[in-house]
mmCIF file of C-alpha atoms in Angstrom:
data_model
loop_
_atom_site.group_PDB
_atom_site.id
_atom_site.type_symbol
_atom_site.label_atom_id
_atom_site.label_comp_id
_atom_site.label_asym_id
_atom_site.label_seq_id
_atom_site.Cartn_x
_atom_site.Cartn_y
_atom_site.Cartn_z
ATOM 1 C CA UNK A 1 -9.531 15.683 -12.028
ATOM 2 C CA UNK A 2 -12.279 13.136 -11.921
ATOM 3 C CA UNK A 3 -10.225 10.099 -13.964
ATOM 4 C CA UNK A 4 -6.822 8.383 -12.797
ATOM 5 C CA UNK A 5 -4.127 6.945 -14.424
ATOM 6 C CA UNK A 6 -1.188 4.370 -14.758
ATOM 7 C CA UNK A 7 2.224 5.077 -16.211
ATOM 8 C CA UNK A 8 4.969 2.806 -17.092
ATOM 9 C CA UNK A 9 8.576 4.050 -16.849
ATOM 10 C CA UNK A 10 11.733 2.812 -17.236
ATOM 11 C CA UNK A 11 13.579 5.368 -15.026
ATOM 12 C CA UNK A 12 12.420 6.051 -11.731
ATOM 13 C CA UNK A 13 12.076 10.025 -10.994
ATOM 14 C CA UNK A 14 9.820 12.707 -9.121
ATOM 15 C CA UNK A 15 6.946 13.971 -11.076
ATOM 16 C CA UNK A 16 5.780 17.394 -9.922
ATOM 17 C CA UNK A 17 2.024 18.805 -10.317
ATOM 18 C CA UNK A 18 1.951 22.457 -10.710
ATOM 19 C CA UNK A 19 -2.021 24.062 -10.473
ATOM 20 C CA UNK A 20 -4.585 25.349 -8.190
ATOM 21 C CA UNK A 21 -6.478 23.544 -5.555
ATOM 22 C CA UNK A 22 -9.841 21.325 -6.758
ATOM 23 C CA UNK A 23 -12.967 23.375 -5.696
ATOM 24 C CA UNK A 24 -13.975 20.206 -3.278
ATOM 25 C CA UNK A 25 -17.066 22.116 -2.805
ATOM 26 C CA UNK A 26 -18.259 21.584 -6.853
ATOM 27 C CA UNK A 27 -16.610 17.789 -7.470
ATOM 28 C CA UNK A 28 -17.964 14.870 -7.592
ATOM 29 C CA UNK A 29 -17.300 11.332 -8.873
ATOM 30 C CA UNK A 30 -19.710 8.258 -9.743
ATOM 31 C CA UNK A 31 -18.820 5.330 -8.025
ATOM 32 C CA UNK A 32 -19.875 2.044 -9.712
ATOM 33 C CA UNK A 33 -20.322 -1.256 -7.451
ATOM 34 C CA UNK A 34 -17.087 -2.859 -8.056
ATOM 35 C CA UNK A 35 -14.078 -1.507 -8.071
ATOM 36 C CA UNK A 36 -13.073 1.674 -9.303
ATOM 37 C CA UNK A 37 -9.861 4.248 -9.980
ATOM 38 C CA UNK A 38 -10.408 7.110 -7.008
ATOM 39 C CA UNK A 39 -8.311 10.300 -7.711
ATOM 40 C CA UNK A 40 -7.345 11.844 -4.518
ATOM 41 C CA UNK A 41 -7.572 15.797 -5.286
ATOM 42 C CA UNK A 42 -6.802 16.853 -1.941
ATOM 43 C CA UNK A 43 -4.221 19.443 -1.404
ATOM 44 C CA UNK A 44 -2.851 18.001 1.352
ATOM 45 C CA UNK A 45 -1.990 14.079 3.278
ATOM 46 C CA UNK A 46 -6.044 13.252 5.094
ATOM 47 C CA UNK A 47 -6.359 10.150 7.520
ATOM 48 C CA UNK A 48 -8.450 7.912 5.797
ATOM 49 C CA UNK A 49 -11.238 8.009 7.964
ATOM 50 C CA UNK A 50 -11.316 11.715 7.630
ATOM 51 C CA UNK A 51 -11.016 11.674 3.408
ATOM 52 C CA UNK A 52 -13.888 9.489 2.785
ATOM 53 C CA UNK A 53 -15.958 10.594 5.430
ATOM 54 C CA UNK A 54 -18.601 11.267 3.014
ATOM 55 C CA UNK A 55 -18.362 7.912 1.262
ATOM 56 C CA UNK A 56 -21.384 5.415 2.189
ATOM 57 C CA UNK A 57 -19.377 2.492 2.938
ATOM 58 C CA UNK A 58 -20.194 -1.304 3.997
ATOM 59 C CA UNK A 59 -18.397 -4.070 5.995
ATOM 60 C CA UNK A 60 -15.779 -5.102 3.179
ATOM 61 C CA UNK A 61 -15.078 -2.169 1.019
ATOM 62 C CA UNK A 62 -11.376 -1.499 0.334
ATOM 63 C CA UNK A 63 -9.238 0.964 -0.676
ATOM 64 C CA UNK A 64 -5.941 0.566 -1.851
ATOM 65 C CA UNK A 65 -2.861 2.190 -3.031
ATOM 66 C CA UNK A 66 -0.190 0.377 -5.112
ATOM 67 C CA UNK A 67 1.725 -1.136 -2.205
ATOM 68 C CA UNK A 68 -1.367 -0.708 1.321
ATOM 69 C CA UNK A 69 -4.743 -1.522 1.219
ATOM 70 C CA UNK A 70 -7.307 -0.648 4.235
ATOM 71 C CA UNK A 71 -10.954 -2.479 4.628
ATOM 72 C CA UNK A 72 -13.821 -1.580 6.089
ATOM 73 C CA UNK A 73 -15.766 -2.782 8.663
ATOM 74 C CA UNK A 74 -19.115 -1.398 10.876
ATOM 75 C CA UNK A 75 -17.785 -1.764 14.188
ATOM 76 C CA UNK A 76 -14.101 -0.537 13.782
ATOM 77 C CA UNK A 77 -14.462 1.365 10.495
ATOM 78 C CA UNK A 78 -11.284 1.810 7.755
ATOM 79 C CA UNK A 79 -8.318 -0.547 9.003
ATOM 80 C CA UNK A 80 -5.358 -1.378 7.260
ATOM 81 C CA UNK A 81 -1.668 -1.005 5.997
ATOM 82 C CA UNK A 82 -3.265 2.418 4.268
ATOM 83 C CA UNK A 83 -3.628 4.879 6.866
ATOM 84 C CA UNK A 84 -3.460 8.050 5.182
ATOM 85 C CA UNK A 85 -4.558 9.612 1.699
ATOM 86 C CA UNK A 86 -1.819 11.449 0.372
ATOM 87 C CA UNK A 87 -1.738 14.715 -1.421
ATOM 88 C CA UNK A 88 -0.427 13.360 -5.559
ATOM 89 C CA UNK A 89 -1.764 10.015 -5.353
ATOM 90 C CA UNK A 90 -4.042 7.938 -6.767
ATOM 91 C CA UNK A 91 -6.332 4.953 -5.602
ATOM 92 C CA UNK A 92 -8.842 1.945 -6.282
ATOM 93 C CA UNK A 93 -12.025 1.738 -4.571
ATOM 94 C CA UNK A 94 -13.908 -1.554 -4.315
ATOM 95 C CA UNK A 95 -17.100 -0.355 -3.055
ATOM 96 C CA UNK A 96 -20.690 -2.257 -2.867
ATOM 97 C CA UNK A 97 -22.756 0.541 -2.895
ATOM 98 C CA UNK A 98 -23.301 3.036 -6.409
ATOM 99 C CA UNK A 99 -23.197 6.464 -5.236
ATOM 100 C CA UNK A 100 -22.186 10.358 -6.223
ATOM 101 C CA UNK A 101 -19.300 10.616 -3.875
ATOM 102 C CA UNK A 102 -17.460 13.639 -2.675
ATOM 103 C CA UNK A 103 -14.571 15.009 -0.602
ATOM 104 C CA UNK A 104 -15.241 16.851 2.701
ATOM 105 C CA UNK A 105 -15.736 20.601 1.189
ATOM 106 C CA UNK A 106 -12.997 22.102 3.938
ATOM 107 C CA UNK A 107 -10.206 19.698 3.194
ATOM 108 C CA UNK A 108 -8.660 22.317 1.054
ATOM 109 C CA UNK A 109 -9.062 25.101 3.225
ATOM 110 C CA UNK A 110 -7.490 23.840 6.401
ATOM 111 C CA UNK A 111 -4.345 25.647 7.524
ATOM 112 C CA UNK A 112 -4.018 24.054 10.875
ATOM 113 C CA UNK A 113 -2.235 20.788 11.754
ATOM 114 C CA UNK A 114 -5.668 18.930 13.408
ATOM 115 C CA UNK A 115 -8.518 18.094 11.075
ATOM 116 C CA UNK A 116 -12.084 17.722 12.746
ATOM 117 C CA UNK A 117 -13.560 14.607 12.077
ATOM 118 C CA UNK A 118 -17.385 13.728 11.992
ATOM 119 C CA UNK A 119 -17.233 11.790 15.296
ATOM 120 C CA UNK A 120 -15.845 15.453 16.370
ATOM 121 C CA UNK A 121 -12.639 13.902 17.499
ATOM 122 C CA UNK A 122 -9.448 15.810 16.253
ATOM 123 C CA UNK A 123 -6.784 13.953 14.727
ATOM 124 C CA UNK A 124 -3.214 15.161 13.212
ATOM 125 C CA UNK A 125 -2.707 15.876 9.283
ATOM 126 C CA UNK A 126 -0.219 13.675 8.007
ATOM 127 C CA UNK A 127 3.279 14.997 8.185
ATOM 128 C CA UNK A 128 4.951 12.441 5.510
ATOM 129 C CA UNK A 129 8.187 13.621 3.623
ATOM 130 C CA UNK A 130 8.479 14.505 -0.267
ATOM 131 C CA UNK A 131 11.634 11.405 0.321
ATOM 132 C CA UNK A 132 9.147 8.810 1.392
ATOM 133 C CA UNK A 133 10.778 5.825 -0.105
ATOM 134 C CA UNK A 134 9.263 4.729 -2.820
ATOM 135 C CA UNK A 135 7.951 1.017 -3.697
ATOM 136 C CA UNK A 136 10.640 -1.825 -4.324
ATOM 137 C CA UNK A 137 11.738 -2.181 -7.777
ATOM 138 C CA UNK A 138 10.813 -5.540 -7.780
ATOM 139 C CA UNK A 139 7.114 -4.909 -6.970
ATOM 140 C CA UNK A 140 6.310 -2.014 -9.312
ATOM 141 C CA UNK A 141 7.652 -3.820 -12.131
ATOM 142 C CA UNK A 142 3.890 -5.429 -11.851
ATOM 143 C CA UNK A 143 0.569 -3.983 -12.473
ATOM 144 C CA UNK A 144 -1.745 -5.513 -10.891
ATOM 145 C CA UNK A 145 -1.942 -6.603 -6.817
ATOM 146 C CA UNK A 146 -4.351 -8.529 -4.573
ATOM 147 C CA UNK A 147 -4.751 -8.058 -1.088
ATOM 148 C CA UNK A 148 -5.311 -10.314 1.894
ATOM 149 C CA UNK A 149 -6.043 -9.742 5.980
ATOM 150 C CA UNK A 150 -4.214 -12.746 7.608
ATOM 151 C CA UNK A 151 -4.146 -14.618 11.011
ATOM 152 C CA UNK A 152 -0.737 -15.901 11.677
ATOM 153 C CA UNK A 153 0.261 -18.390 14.257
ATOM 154 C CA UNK A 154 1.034 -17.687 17.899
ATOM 155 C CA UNK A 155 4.388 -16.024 18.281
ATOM 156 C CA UNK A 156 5.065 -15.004 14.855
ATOM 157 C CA UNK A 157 5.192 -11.495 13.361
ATOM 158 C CA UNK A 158 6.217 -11.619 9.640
ATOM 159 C CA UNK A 159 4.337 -13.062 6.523
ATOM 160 C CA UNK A 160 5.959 -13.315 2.840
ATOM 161 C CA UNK A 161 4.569 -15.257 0.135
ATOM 162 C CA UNK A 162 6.414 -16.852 -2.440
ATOM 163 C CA UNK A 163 5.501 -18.502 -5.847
ATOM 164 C CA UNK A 164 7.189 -22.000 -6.739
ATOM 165 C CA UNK A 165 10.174 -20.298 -8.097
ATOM 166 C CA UNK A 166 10.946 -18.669 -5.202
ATOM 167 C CA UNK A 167 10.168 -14.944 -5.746
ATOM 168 C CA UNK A 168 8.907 -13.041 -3.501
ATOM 169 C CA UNK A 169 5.626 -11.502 -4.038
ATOM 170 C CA UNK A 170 4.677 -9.355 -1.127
ATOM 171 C CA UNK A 171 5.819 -9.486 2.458
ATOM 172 C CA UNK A 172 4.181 -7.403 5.817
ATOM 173 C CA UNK A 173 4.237 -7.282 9.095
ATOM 174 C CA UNK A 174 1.394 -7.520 11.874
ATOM 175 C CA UNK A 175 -0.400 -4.885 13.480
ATOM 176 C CA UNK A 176 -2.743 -4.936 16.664
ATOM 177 C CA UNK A 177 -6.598 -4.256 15.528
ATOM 178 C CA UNK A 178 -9.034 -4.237 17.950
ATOM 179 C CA UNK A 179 -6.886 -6.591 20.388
ATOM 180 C CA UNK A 180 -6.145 -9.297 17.539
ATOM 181 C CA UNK A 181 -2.721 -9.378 15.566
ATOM 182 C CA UNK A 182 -3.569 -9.186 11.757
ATOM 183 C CA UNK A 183 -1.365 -8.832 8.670
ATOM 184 C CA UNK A 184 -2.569 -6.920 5.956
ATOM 185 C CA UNK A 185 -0.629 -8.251 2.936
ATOM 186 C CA UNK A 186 -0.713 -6.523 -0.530
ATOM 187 C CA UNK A 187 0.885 -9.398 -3.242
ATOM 188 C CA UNK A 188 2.262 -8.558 -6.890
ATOM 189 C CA UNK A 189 1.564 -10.047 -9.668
ATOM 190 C CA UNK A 190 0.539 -10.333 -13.651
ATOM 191 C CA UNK A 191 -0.199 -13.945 -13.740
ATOM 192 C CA UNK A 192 -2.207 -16.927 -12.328
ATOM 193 C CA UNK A 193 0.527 -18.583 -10.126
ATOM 194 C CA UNK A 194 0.484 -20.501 -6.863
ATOM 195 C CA UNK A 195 1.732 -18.495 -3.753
ATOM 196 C CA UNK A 196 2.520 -20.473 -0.693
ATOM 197 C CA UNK A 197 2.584 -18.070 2.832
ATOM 198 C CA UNK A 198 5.910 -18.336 4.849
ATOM 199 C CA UNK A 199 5.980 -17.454 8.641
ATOM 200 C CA UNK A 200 8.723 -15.675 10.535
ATOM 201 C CA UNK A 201 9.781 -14.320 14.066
ATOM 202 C CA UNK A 202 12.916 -12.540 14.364
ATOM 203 C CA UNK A 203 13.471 -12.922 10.375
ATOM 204 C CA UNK A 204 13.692 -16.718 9.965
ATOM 205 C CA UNK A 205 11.036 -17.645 8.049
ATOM 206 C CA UNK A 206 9.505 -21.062 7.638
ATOM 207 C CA UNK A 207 7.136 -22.204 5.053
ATOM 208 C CA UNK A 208 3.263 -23.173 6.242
ATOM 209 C CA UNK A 209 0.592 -25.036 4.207
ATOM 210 C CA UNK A 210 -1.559 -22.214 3.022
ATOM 211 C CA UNK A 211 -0.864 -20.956 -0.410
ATOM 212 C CA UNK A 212 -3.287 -20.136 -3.112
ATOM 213 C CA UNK A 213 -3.909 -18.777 -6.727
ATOM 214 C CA UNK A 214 -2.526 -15.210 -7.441
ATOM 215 C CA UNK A 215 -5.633 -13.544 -8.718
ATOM 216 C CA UNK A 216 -5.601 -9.464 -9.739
ATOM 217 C CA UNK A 217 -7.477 -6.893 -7.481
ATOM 218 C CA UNK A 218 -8.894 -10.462 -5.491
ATOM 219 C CA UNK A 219 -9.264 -9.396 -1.785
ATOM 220 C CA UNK A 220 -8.945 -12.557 0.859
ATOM 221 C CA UNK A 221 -9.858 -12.525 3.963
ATOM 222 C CA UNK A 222 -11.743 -9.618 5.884
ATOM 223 C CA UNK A 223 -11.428 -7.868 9.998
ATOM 224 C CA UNK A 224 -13.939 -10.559 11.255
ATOM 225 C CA UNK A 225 -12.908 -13.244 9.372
ATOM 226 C CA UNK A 226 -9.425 -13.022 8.366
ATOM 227 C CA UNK A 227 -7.066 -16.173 6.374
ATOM 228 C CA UNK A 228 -5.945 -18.438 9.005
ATOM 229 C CA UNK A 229 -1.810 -19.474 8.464
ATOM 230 C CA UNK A 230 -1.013 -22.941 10.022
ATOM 231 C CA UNK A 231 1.898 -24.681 9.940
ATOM 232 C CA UNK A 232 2.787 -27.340 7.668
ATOM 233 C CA UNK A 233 3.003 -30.225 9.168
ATOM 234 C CA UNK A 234 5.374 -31.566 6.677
ATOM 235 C CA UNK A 235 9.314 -31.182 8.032
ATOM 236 C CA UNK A 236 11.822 -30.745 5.521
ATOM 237 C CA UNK A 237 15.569 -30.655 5.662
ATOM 238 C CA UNK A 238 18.437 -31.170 3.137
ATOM 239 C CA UNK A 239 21.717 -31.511 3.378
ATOM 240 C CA UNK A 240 24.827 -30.722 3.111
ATOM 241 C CA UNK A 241 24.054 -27.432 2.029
ATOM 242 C CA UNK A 242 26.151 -26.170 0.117
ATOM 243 C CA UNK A 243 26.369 -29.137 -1.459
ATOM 244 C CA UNK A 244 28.797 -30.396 -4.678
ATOM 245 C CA UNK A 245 26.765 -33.302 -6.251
ATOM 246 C CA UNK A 246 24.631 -35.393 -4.293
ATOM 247 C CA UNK A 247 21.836 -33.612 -1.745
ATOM 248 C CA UNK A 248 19.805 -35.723 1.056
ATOM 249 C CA UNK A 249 16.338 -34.125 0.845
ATOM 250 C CA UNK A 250 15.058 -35.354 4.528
ATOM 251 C CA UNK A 251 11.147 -35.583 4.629
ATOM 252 C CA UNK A 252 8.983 -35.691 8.300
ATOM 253 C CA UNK A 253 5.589 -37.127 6.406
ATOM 254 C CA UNK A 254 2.475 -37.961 8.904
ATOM 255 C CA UNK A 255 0.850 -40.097 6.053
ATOM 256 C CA UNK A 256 2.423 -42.148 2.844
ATOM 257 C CA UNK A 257 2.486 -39.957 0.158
ATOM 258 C CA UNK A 258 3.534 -38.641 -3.074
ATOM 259 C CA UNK A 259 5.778 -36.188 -3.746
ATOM 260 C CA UNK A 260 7.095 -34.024 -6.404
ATOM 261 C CA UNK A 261 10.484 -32.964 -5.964
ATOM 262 C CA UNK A 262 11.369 -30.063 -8.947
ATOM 263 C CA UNK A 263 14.402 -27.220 -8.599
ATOM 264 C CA UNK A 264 14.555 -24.150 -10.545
ATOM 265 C CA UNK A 265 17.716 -21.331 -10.898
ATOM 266 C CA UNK A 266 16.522 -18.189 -9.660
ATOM 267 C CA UNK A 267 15.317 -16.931 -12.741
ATOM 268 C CA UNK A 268 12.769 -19.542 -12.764
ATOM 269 C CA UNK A 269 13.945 -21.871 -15.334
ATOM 270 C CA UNK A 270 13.391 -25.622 -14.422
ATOM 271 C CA UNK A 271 16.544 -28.037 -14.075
ATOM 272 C CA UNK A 272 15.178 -31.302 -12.328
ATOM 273 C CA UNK A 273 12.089 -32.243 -11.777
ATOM 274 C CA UNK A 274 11.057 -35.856 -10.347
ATOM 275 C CA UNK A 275 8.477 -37.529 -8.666
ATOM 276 C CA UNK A 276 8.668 -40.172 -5.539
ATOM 277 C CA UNK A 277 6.885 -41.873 -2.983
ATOM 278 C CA UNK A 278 7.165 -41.277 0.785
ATOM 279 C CA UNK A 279 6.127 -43.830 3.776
ATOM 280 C CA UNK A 280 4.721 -42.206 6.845
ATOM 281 C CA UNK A 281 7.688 -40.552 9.378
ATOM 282 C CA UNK A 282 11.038 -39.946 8.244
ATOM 283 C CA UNK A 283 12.275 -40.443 4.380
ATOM 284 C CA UNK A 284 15.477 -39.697 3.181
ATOM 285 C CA UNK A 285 15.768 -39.188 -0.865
ATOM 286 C CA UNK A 286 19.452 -38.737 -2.239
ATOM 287 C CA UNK A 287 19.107 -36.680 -5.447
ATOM 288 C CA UNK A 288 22.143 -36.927 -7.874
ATOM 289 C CA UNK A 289 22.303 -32.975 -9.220
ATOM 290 C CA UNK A 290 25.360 -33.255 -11.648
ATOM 291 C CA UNK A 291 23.957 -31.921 -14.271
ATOM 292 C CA UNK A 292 22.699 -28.600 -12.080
ATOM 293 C CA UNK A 293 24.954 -25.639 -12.306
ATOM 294 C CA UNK A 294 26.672 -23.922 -9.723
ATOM 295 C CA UNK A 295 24.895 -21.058 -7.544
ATOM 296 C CA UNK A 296 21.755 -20.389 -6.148
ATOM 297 C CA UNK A 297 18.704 -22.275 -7.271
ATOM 298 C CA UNK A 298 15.045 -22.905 -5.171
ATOM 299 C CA UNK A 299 13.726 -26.428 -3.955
ATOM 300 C CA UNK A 300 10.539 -27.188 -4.726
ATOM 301 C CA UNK A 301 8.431 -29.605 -2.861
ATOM 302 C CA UNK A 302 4.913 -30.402 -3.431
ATOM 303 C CA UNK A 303 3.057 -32.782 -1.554
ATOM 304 C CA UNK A 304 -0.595 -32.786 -2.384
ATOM 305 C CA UNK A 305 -2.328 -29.304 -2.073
ATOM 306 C CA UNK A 306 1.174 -28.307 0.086
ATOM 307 C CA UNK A 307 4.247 -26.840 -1.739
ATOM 308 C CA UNK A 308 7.681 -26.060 0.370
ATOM 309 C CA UNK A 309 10.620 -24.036 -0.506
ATOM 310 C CA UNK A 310 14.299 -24.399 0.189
ATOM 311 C CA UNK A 311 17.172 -22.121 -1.042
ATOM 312 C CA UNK A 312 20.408 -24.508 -1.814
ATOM 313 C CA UNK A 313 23.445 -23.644 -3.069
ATOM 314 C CA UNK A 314 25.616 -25.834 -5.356
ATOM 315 C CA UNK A 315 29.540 -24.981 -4.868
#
C-alpha cells in the first residue's frame, strides 16, 4: 500500500481490487523533493483539496494522474484539470518540500455524501461512475507525459499540440481560474520531439508560433505565470486541395526568409523535403509531388524557430 505501479497491456479491461480499507490512521509515506509515485488508498473519490489536506505544499507542486494534472499555488491553492482523487488510482507528486505525509485519518470512515474540509467548508464526495471513459488509445500507448498551464489568445477556447508529423499529442480545453481563462494541457510522449501549439474556437484550429521540446514529467508554465500562445504571424495557404500533382504552397512572410518545406504520410515517414527562400509579403512556391502517393499526408513548414502544419490530400 505504500508503492505504485505501471502496467502495460495489450487488451484494455477492468481490473477489480478486492480487500479491506487502509488503516489511514497508521500510514504513512516519505515524500522525497522531486517527484514521486503517490498511491491513493482511499476508499472512496476525495476533492483534491480535501485528500492532501495534510500535505505541506508550496506555490508549484503538482499532482498528476495519467491524463489531468492540478498545481498549486498560495493564494488559490490546488487548480487544475485534476479535481478529484479517485478511489483505485494512482498518482505522481512533484513536491519541493521532504516530508512524512499522510491521508486525513476519517477519509475512510465517512458514510455521508459532504466531507468537512479544514477551512470547515463542506464540499460533495465525488459521485464518478465505474464507466468513466477511459484514456484514448492513442495516449496510453505512451508512458511518460508533461504538463503545461497555458494563456491562449482572446476569443479562443481549445489548445492541441502537434509534433512535425502531425500527431496529436494532447489537446484541452480552458477553464476560468480566479477570473483568467487557462488551459491545463497534459502532452504524451516517449521521445524528445518538437510540439508546436494550435489554437481553436468552435473546432477550427489554426497553428500559432509557440512550440517546444517534448520533455517527460517537465511542467511549463504555472497559475501566476502561465505559457503565453500568440499567433503566428506567418499565413499559409495551399491549394487546390485535394490536389493531383502540382500544389501552390501560398506564404504571408513579414521578413525575407528561409524556409523548409518537408511532407510526411501519416505514419510519419518522410516523402519530400526541400528548402527555399521567401521575400517579405506574399510568395507563391509550386511543388511538383508526383512521386507522393495518394491519401492523406501532413505539410510541414518551418520557418526559423516557427513550424506550421497543413493536412493535404493527394487524389
Amino acid at each position: 500500500t505504500t508503492k505504485m505501479y505501471k502496467v502495460s497491456l495489450q487488451t484494455g479491461q477492468k481490473l477489480n481490487i478486492k480487500g479491506v480499507p487502509v488503516n489511514l490512521n497508521t500510514w504513512s509515506i516519505n515524500l522525497a523533493v522531486g517527484w514521486n509515485w503517490l498511491p491513493f488508498v482511499v476508499s472512496k473519490n476525495i476533492p483534491i483539496a480535501d485528500a492532501l489536506a495534510n500535505l505541506k505544499a508550496a506555490d508549484g507542486d503538482v499532482v498528476k494522474s495519467q491524463s489531468l494534472f492540478a498545481i498549486y499555488s498560495i493564494v488559490g491553492g490546488w487548480k487544475g484539470s485534476l479535481t478529484y482523487l479517485k478511489a483505485g488510482e494512482g498518482y505522481m507528486l512533484n513536491t519541493s518540500i521532504a516530508q512524512t505525509f499522510s491521508y486525513p485519518e476519517y477519509l475512510n470512515r465517512l458514510n455521508s455524501r459532504t466531507v468537512l474540509s479544514t477551512d470547515g467548508k463542506q464540499s460533495t464526495l465525488a459521485t464518478l461512475s465505474d464507466d468513466v471513459a477511459p484514456i484514448s488509445k492513442d495516449y496510453a500507448k505512451f508512458a511518460t507525459t508533461m504538463s503545461a498551464v497555458v494563456k491562449l489568445p482572446e476569443g479562443y477556447q481549445e489548445l492541441a499540440f502537434y509534433n512535425t508529423a502531425g500527431d496529436l499529442r494532447g489537446n484541452a480545453k480552458i477553464q476560468n481560474v480566479d477570473g483568467v481563462d487557462l488551459a491545463f494541457i497534459t502532452l504524451y510522449g516517449d521521445k524528445k520531439e518538437t510540439l508546436t501549439a494550435y489554437v481553436g474556437a468552435g473546432g477550427k484550429l489554426q497553428a500559432t508560433a509557440k512550440s517546444f521540446n517534448f520533455s517527460a514529467d517537465a511542467v511549463l508554465g504555472s497559475i501566476p505565470n502561465p505559457i503565453l500562445i500568440e499567433l503566428a504571424t506567418e499565413k499559409l495557404n495551399v491549394f487546390p486541395n485535394p490536389f493531383h500533382r502540382y500544389l501552390d504552397v501560398v506564404i504571408n512572410s513579414l521578413d525575407r526568409a528561409d524556409v523548409r518545406i518537408s511532407i510526411y504520410s501519416v505514419a510519419g515517414h518522410k516523402m519530400f523535403d526541400r528548402s527555399y527562400k521567401i521575400e517579405q509579403g506574399a510568395n507563391t512556391l509550386k511543388l511538383d509531388l508526383d512521386q507522393i502517393p495518394t491519401g492523406a499526408h501532413i505539410l510541414n513548414l518551418k520557418i526559423g524557430d516557427k513550424v506550421i502544419n497543413q493536412k493535404i490530400i493527394k487524389n
